[in-house]
mmCIF file of C-alpha atoms in Angstrom:
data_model
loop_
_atom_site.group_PDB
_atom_site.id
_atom_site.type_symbol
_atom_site.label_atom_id
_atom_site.label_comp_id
_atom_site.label_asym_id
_atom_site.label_seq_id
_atom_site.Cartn_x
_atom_site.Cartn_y
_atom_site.Cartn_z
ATOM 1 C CA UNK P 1 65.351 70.374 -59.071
ATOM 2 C CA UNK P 2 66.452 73.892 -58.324
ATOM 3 C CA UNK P 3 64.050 73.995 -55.381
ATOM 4 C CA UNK P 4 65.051 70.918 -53.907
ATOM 5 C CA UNK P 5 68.598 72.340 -53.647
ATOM 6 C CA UNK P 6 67.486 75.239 -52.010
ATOM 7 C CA UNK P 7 65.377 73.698 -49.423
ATOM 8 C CA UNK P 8 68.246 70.702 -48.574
ATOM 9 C CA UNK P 9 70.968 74.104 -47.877
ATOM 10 C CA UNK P 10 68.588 76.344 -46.117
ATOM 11 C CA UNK P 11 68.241 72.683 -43.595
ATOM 12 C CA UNK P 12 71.986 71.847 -43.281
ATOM 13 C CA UNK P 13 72.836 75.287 -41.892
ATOM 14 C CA UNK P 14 70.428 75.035 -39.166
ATOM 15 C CA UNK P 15 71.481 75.404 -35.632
ATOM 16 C CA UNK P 16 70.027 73.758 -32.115
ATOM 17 C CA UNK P 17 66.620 74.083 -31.256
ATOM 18 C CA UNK P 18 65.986 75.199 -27.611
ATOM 19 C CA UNK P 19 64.760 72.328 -26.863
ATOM 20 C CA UNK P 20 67.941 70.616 -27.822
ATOM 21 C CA UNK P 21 70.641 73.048 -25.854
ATOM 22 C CA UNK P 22 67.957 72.686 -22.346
ATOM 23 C CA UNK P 23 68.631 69.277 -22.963
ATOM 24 C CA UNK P 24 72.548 69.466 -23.524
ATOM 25 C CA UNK P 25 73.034 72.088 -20.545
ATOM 26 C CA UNK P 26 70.680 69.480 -18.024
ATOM 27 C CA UNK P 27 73.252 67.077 -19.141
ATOM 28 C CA UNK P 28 76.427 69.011 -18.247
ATOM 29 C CA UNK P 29 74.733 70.212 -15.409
ATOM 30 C CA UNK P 30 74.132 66.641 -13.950
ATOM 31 C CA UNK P 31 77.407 65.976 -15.006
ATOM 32 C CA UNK P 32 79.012 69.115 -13.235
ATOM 33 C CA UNK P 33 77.345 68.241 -10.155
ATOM 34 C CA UNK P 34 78.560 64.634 -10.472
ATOM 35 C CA UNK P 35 82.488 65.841 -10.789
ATOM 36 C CA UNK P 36 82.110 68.047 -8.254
ATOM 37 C CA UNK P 37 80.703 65.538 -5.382
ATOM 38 C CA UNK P 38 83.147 63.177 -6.740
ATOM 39 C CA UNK P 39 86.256 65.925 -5.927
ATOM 40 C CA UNK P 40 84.879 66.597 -2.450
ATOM 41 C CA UNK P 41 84.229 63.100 -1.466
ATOM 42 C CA UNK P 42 88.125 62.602 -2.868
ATOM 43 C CA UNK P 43 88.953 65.700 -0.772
ATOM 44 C CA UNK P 44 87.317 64.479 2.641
ATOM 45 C CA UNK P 45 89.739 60.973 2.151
ATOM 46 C CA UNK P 46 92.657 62.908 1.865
ATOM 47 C CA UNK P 47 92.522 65.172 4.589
ATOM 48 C CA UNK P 48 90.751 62.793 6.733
ATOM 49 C CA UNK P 49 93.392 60.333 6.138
ATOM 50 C CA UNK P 50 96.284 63.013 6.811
ATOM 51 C CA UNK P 51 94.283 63.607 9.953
ATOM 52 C CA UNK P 52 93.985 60.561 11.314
ATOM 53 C CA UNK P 53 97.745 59.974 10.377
ATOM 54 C CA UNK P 54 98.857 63.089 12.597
ATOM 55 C CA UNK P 55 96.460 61.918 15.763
ATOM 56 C CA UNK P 56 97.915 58.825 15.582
ATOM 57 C CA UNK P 57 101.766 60.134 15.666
ATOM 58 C CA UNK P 58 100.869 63.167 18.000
ATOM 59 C CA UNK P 59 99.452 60.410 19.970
ATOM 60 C CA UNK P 60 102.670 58.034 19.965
ATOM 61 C CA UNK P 61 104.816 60.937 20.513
ATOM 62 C CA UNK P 62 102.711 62.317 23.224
ATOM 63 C CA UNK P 63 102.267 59.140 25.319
ATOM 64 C CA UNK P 64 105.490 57.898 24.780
ATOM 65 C CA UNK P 65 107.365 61.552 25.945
ATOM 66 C CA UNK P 66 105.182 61.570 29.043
ATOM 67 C CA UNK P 67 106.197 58.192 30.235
ATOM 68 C CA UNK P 68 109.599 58.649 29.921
ATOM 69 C CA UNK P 69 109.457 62.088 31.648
ATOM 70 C CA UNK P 70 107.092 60.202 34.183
ATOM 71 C CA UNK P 71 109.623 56.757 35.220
ATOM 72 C CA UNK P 72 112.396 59.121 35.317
ATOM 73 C CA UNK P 73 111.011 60.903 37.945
ATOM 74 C CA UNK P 74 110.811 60.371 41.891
ATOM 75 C CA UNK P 75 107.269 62.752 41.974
ATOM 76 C CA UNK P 76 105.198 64.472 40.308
ATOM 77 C CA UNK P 77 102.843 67.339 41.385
ATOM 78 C CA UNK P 78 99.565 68.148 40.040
ATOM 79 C CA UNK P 79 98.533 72.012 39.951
ATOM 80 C CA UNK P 80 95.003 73.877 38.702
ATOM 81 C CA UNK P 81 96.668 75.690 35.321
ATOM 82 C CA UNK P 82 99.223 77.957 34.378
ATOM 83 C CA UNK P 83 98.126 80.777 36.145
ATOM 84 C CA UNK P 84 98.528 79.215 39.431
ATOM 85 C CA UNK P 85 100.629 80.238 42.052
ATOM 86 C CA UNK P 86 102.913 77.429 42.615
ATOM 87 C CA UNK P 87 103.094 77.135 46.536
ATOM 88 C CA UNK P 88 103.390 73.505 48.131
ATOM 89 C CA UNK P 89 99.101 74.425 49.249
ATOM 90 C CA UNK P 90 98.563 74.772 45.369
ATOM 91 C CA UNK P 91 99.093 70.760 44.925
ATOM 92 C CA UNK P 92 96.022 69.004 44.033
ATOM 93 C CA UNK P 93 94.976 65.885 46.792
ATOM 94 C CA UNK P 94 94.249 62.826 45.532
ATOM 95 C CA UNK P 95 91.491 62.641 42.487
ATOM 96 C CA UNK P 96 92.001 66.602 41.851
ATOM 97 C CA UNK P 97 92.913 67.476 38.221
ATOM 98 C CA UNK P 98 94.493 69.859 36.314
ATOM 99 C CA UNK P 99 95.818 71.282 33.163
ATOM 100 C CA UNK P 100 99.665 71.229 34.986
ATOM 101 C CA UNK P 101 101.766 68.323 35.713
ATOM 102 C CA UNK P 102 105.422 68.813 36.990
ATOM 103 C CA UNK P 103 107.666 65.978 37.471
ATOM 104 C CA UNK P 104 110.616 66.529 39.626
ATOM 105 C CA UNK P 105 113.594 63.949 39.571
ATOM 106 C CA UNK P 106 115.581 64.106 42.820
ATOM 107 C CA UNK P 107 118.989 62.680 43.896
ATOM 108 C CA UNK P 108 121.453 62.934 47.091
ATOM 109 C CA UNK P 109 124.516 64.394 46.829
ATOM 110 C CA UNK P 110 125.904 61.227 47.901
ATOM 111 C CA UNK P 111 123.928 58.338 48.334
ATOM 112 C CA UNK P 112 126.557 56.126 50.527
ATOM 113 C CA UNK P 113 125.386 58.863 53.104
ATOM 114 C CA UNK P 114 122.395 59.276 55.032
ATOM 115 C CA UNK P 115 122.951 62.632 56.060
ATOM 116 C CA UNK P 116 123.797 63.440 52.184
ATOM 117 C CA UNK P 117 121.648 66.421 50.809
ATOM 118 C CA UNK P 118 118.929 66.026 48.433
ATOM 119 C CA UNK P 119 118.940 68.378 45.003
ATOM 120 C CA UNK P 120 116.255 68.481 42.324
ATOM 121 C CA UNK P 121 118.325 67.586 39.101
ATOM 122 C CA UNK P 122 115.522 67.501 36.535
ATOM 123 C CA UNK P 123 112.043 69.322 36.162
ATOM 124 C CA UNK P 124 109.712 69.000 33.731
ATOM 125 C CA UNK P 125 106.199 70.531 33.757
ATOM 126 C CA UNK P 126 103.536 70.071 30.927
ATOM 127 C CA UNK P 127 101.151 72.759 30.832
ATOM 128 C CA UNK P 128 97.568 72.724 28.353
ATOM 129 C CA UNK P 129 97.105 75.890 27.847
ATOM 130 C CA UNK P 130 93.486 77.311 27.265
ATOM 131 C CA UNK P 131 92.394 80.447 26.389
ATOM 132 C CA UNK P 132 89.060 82.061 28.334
ATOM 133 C CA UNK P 133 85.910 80.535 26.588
ATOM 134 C CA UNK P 134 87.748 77.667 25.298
ATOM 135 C CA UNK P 135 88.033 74.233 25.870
ATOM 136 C CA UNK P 136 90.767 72.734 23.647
ATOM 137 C CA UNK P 137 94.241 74.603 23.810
ATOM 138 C CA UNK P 138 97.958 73.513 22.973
ATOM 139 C CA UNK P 139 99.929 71.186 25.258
ATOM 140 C CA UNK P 140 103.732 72.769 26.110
ATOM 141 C CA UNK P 141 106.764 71.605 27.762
ATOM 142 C CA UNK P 142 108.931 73.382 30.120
ATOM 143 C CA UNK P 143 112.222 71.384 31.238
ATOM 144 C CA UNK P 144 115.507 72.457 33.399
ATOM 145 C CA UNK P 145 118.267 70.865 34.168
ATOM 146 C CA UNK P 146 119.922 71.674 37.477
ATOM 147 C CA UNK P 147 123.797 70.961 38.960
ATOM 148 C CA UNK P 148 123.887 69.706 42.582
ATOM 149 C CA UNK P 149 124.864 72.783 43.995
ATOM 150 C CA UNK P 150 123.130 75.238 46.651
ATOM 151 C CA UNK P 151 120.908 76.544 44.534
ATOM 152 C CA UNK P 152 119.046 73.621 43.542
ATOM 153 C CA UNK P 153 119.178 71.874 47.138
ATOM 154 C CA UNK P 154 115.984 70.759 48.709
ATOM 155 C CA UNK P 155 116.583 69.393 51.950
ATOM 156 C CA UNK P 156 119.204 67.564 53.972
ATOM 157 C CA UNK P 157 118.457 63.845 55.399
ATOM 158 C CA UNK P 158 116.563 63.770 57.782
ATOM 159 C CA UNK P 159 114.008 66.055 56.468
ATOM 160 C CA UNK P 160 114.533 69.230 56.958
ATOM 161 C CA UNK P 161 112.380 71.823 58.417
ATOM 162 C CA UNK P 162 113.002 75.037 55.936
ATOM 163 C CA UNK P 163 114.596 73.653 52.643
ATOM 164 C CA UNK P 164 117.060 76.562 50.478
ATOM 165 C CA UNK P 165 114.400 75.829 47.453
ATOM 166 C CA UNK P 166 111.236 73.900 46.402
ATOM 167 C CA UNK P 167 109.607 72.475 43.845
ATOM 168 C CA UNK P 168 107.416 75.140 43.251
ATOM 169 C CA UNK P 169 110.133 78.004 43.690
ATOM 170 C CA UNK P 170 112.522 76.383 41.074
ATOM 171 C CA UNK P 171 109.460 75.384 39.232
ATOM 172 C CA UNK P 172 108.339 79.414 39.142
ATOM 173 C CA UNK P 173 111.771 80.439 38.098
ATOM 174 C CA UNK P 174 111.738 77.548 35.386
ATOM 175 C CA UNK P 175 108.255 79.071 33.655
ATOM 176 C CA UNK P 176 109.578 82.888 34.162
ATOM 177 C CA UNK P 177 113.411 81.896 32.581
ATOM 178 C CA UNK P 178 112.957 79.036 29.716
ATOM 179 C CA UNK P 179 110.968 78.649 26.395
ATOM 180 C CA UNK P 180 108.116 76.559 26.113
ATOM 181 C CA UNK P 181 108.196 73.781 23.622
ATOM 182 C CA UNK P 182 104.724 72.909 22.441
ATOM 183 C CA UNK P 183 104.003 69.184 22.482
ATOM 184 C CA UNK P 184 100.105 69.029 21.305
ATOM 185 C CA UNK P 185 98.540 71.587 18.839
ATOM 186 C CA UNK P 186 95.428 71.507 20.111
ATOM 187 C CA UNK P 187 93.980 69.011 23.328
ATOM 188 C CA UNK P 188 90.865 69.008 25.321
ATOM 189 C CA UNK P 189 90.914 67.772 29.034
ATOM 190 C CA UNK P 190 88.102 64.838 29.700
ATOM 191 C CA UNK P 191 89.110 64.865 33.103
ATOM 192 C CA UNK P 192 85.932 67.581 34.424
ATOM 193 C CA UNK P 193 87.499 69.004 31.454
ATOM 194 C CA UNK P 194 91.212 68.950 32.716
ATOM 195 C CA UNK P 195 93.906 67.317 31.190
ATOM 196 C CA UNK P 196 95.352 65.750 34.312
ATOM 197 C CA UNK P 197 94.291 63.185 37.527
ATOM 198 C CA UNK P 198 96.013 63.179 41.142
ATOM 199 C CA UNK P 199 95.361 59.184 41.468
ATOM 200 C CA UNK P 200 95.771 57.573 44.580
ATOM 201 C CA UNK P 201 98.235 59.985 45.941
ATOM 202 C CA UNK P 202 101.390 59.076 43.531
ATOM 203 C CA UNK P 203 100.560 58.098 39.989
ATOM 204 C CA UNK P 204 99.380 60.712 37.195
ATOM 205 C CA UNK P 205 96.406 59.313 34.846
ATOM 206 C CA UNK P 206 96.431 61.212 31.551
ATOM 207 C CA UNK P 207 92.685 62.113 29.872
ATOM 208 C CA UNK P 208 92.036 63.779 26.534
ATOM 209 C CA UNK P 209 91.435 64.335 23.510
ATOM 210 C CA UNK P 210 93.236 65.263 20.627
ATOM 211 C CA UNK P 211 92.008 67.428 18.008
ATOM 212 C CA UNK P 212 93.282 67.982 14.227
ATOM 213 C CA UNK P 213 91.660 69.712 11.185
ATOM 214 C CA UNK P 214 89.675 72.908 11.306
ATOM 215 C CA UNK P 215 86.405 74.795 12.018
ATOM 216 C CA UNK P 216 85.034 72.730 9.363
ATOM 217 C CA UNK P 217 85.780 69.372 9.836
ATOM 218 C CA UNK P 218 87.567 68.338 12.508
ATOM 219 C CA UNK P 219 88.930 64.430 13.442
ATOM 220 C CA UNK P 220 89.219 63.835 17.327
ATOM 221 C CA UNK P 221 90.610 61.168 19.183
ATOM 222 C CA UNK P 222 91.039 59.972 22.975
ATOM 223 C CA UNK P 223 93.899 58.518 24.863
ATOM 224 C CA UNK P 224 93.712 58.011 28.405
ATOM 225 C CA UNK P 225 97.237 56.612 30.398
ATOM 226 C CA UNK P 226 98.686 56.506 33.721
ATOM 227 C CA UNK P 227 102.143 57.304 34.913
ATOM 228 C CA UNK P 228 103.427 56.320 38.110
ATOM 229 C CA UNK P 229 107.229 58.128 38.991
ATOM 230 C CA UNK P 230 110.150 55.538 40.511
ATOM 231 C CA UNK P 231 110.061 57.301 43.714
#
């Protein structure tokens, strides 16, 4: 009886076998790997959701901000980039594009008179902005507000030969004197990679892409408009 005792303690305080805790640890390994697909997969909704959330506003915003700066306007000019040198000769023809649209609203002095002068009372340029080697790059705004005085005078009806100001001086000043305000974090021009299209002469047809997320993963999506200025 004694050594039946014995050999019934000496069992009970035996631990795993090896066996036994390769087994356990496949099973929490399994189950590990499990959780953790499970928590990226969760992950990849989330942000692609947020994503797709901000293209879709940035897109809204974007579109709708350009139209309204586009039907307020009586032109618009399209120029290379940034860099540019804004002279009247720098104005992309018809089917150029370019990473700079300016939209210039107009207005006589007194429109019950033909001979009234004309002053530019509004511009407002959009500018993607790309640094060398890249091909996506913010989107900013530059806008002025001018009072029909001398200085922002562009002609006198008829035409005149040698305007006070143009566009492109005021424009120049406009870059030099006023913060930018950036519309787009990041946009890529599908337009021979530019963001903007001279088409037919008057209208402005928008092309791009916009880009959220990071290195990593990264949503996209296109939008592609045209804007045609009152004139």
């Amino acid at each position: 009886m004694k050594l039946q005792k014995s050999t019934s303690s000496r069992s009970s305080k035996q631990g795993f076998t090896i066996l036994e805790l390769a087994i356990a640890m496949a099973i929490m390994t399994v189950l590990m790997i499990a959780f953790y697909q499970l928590t990226l997969a969760s992950t990849r909704v989330v942000f692609d959701t947020e994503a797709k959330l901000r293209i879709t506003r940035d897109v809204r915003t974007f579109t709708g901000e350009l139209s309204r700066s586009g039907l307020s306007a009586s032109i618009a000019y399209i120029y290379p980039n940034r860099d540019t040198v804004l002279t009247s000769a720098a104005r992309l023809p018809e089917g150029g594009t370019g990473d700079f649209v300016l939209f210039i609203r107009t207005e006589p002095f007194d429109d019950t008179n033909p001979s009234s002068s004309v002053h530019i009372t509004r511009l407002t340029a959009y500018i993607r902005e790309v640094p060398v080697g890249a091909l996506s790059g913010p989107v900013v705004q530059y806008r002025q507000d001018f009072a029909m005085d001398e200085s922002s005078r562009v002609s006198r009806l008829p035409t005149e030969e040698n305007p006070p100001n143009t566009a492109e001086s005021m424009a120049a000043a406009m870059l030099l004197n006023t913060e930018p305000r950036e519309v787009l974090q990041l946009s890529r021009g599908l337009a021979n990679e530019r963001l903007f299209i001279n088409y037919a002469g008057r209208s402005v047809v928008v092309n791009g892409e916009i880009l959220h997320g990071n290195n990593n993963r990264r949503l996209t999506n296109t939008y592609n408009f045209t804007i045609t200025p009152r004139g």
